[in-house]
Coordinates of C-alpha atoms and ligand atoms in Angstrom, one line a residue:
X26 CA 14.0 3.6 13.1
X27 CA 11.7 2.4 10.6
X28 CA 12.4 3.0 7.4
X29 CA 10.8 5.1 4.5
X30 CA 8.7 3.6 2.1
X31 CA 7.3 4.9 -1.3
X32 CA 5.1 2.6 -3.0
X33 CA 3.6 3.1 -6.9
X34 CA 0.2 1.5 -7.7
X35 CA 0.2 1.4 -10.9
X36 CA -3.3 0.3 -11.2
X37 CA -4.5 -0.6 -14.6
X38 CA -2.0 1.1 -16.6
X39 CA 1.3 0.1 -18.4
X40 CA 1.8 -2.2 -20.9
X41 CA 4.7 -4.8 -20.5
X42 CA 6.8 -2.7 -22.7
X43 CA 6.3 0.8 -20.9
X44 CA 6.9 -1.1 -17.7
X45 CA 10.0 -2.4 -18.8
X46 CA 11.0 1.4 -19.7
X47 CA 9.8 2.9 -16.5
X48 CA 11.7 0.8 -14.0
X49 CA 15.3 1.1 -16.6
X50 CA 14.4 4.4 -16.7
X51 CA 14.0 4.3 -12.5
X52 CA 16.9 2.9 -11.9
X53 CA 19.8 4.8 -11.9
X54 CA 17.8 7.7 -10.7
X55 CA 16.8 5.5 -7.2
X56 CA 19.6 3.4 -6.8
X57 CA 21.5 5.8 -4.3
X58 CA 18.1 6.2 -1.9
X59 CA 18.0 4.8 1.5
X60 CA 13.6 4.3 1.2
X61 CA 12.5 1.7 0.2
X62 CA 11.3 2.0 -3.2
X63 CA 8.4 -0.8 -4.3
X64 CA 6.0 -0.1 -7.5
X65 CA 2.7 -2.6 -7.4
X66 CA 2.0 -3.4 -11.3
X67 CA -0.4 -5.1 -13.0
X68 CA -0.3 -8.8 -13.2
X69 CA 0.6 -8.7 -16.8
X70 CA 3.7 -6.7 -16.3
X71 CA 4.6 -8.6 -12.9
X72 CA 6.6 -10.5 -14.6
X73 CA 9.0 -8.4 -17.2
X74 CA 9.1 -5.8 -14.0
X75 CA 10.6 -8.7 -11.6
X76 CA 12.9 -9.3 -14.5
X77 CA 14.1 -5.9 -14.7
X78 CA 13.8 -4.9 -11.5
X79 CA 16.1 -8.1 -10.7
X80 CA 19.3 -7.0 -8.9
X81 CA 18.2 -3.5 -8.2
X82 CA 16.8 -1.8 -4.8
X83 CA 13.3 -1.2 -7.1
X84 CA 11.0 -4.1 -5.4
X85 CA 7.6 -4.8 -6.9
X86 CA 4.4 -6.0 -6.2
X87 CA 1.1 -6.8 -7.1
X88 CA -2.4 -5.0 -6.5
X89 CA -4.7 -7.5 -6.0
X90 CA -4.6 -11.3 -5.0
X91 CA -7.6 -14.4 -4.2
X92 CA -6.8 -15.8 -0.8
X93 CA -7.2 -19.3 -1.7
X94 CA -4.5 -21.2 -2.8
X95 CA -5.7 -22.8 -6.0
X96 CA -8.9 -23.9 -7.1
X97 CA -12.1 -22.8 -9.3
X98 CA -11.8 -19.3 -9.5
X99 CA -11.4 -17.7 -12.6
X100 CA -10.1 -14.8 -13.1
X101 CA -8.1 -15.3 -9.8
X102 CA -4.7 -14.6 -9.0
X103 CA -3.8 -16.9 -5.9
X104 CA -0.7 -15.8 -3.4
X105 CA 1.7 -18.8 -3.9
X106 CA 1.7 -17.4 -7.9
X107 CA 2.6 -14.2 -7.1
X108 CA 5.2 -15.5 -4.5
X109 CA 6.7 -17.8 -7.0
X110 CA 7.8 -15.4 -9.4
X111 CA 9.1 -13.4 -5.9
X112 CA 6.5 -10.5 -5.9
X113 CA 7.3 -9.7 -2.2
X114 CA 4.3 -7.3 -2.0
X115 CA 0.4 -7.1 -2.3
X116 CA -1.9 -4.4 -2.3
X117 CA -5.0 -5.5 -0.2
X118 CA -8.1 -3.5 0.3
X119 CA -7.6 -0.5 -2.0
X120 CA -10.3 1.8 -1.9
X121 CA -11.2 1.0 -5.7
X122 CA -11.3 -2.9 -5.1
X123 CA -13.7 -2.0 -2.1
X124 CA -15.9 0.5 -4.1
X125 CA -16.0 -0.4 -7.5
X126 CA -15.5 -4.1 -7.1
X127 CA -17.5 -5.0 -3.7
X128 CA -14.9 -6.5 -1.4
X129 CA -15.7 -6.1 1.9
X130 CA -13.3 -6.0 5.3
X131 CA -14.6 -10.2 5.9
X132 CA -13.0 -10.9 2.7
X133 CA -9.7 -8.7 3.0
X134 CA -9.5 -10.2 6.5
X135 CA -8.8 -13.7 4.4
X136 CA -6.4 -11.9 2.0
X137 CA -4.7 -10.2 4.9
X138 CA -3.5 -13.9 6.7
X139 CA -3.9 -15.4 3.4
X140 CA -0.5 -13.0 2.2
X141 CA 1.1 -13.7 5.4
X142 CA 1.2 -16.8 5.1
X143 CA 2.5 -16.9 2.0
X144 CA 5.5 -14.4 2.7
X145 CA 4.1 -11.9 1.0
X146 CA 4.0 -7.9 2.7
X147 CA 0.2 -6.7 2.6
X148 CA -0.2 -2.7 2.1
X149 CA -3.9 -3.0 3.4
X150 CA -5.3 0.3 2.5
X151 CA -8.0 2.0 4.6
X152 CA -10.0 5.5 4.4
X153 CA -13.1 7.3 4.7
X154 CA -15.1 8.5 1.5
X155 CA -15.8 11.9 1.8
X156 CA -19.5 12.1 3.1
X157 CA -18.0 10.1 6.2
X158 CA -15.4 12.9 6.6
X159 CA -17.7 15.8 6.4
X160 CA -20.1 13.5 8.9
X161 CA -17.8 13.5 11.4
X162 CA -17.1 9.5 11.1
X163 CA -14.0 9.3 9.7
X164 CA -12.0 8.0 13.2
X165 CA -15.0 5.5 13.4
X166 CA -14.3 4.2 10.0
X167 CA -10.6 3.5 10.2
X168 CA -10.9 2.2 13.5
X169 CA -13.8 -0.4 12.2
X170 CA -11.5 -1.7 8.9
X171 CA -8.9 -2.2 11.0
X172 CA -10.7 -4.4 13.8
X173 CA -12.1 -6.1 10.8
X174 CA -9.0 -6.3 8.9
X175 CA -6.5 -7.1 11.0
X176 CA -8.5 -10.5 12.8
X177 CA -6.4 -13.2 13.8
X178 CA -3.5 -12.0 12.4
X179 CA -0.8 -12.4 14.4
X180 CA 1.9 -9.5 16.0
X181 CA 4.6 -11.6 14.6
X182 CA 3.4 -11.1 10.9
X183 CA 2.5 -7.1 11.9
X184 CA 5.5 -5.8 12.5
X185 CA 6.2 -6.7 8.7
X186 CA 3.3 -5.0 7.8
X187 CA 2.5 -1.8 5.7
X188 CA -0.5 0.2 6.4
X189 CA -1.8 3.1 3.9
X190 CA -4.4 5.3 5.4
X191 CA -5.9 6.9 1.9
X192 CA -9.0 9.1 2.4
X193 CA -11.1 7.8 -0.5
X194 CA -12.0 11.4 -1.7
X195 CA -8.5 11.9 -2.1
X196 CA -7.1 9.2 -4.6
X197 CA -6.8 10.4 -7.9
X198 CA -9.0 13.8 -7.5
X199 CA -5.8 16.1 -6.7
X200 CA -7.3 17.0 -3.4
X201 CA -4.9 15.7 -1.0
X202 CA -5.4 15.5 2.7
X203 CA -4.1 18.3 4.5
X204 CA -0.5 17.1 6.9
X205 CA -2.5 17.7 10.0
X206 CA -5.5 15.0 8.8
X207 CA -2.9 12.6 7.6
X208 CA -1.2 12.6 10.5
X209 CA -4.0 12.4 12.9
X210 CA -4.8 9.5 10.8
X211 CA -1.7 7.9 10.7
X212 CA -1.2 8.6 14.6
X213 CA -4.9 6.9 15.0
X214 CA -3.8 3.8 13.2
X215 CA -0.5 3.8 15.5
X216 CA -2.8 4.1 18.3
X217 CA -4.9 1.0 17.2
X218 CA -2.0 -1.1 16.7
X219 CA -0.5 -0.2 19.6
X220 CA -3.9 -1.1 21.8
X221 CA -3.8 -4.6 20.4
X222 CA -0.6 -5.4 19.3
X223 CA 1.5 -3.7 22.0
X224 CA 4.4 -1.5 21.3
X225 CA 6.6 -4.0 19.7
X226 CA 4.3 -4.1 17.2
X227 CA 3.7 -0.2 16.7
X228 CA 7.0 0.5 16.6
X229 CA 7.9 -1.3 14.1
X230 CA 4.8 -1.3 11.7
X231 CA 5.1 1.2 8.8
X232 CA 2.1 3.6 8.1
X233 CA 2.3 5.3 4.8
X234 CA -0.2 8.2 3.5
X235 CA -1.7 8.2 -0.1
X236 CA -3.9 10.2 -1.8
X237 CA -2.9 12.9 -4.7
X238 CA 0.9 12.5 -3.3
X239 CA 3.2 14.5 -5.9
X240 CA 6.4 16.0 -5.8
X241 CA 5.2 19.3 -4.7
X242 CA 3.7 17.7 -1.6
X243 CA 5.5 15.2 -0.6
X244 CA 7.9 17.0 1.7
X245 CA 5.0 18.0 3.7
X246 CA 4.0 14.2 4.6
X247 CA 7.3 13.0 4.6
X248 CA 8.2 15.3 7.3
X249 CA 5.3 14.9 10.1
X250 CA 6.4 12.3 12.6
X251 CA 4.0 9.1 12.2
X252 CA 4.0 9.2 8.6
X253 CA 6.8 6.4 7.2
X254 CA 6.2 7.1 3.5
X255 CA 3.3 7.3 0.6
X256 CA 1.6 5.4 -1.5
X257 CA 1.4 6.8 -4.8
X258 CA -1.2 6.7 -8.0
X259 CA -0.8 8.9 -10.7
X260 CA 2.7 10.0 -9.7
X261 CA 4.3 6.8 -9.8
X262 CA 3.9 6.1 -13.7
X263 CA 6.6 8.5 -14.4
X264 CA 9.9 7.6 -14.0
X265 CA 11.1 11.3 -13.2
X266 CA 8.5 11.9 -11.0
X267 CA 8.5 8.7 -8.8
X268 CA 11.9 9.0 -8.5
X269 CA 11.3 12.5 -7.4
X270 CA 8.9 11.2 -4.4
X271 CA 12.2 9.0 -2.8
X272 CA 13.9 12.1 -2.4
X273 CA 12.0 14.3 -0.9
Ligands
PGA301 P1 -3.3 8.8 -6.5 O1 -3.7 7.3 -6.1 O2 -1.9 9.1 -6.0 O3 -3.5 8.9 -8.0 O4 -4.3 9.7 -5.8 C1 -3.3 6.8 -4.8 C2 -3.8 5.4 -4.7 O5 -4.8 5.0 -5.2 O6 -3.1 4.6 -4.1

């Protein structure tokens, strides 16, 4: 049985303070859920929401990491930082670090093994943009991140894994993906895994959906076999409403 998972990105929002009042807020209203319950915050509030979050089931994570582990590159955030102050998760290949910043499936390959080997759970993202969709290429697409993603890392480190398929057209617009294309994506991925990994590995790998999920919808994903939980945008900078999401 795998179990649920309902990730926030919190993306660039939240100061230390709010963050600090979301997850006291969060607390008592998740602490009786049997999902896992994981919020990926910005490195500034990484810290104060570890602290907070100390002791609870609310685990936290971070959106973004380099895959060297030091060095000259500023700006960086390397993974035995994050995994010193006990971040246990990382976002790798969100659409928006792929569109708007340029990283490419070479470079979240290295980010992928690099967070492994640091101890740290990757929740590699992959989608089509919409002109791929309506183009007919959107099985192409996944299937060609993950190839690229997932090189040389071993079956070992992807059971532990989490996978987010998040059509690109749907993060942030409100349009989500209808349950039928989430779970023919999910089930794709599944398929993938299961091809090079063996059944082991599928079994055991967690495949989330994101893209506009909110409270209204949730239920629908949350109930189509294949689909092990969300990861959420906009709806996870409430308290109220996240918590709403684990209890679908
Ligand atoms: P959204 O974002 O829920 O605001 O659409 C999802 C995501 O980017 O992970």
């Amino acid at each position: 049985m795998r179990r649920k998972v309902i990730a926030g990105n919190w993306k660039m929002n939240m100061l230390p303070n709010e963050a600090i009042q979301m997850i006291t807020e969060l607390e008592p209203l998740v602490k009786d859920t049997n999902n896992e319950v994981v919020l990926c915050v910005p490195f500034t509030d990484l810290f104060y929401a570890l602290n907070v979050a100390q002791g609870t089931n609310i685990k936290i994570g971070a959106q973004n990491m380099h895959f060297e582990e030091k060095g000259a590159f500023t700006g960086e955030v390397a993974p035995g930082m994050l995994k010193e102050i006990n971040c246990e998760f990382v976002i790798l290949g969100h659409s928006e670090r792929r569109w708007i910043f340029g990283e490419n499936d070479e470079l979240i390959n290295k980010k992928v093994i690099s967070a492994f080997e640091h101890d740290l759970i990757p929740v590699l993202c992959v989608g089509e943009k919409l002109e791929e969709r309506e183009s007919g290429q959107t099985e192409q697409v996944i299937l060609k991140q993950l190839e690229n993603d997932l090189k040389g890392v071993s079956e070992d480190h992807l059971k532990n894994m989490v996978i987010a398929y998040e059509p690109v057209w749907a993060i942030g617009t409100g349009k989500n993906a209808s349950e039928k294309d989430a779970k023919e994506a999910c089930a794709l991925i599944r398929e993938f895994i299961h091809s090079r990994f063996g059944s082991e590995t599928s079994d055991k790998v967690r495949i989330l959906y994101g893209g506009s999920v909110k409270p209204e919808n949730v239920k629908m994903y949350m109930s189509q076999e294949g689909i092990d939980g969300a990861l959420v945008g906009g709806a996870s900078l409430k308290a109220d409403s996240f918590a709403s999401l684990t209890k679908f």
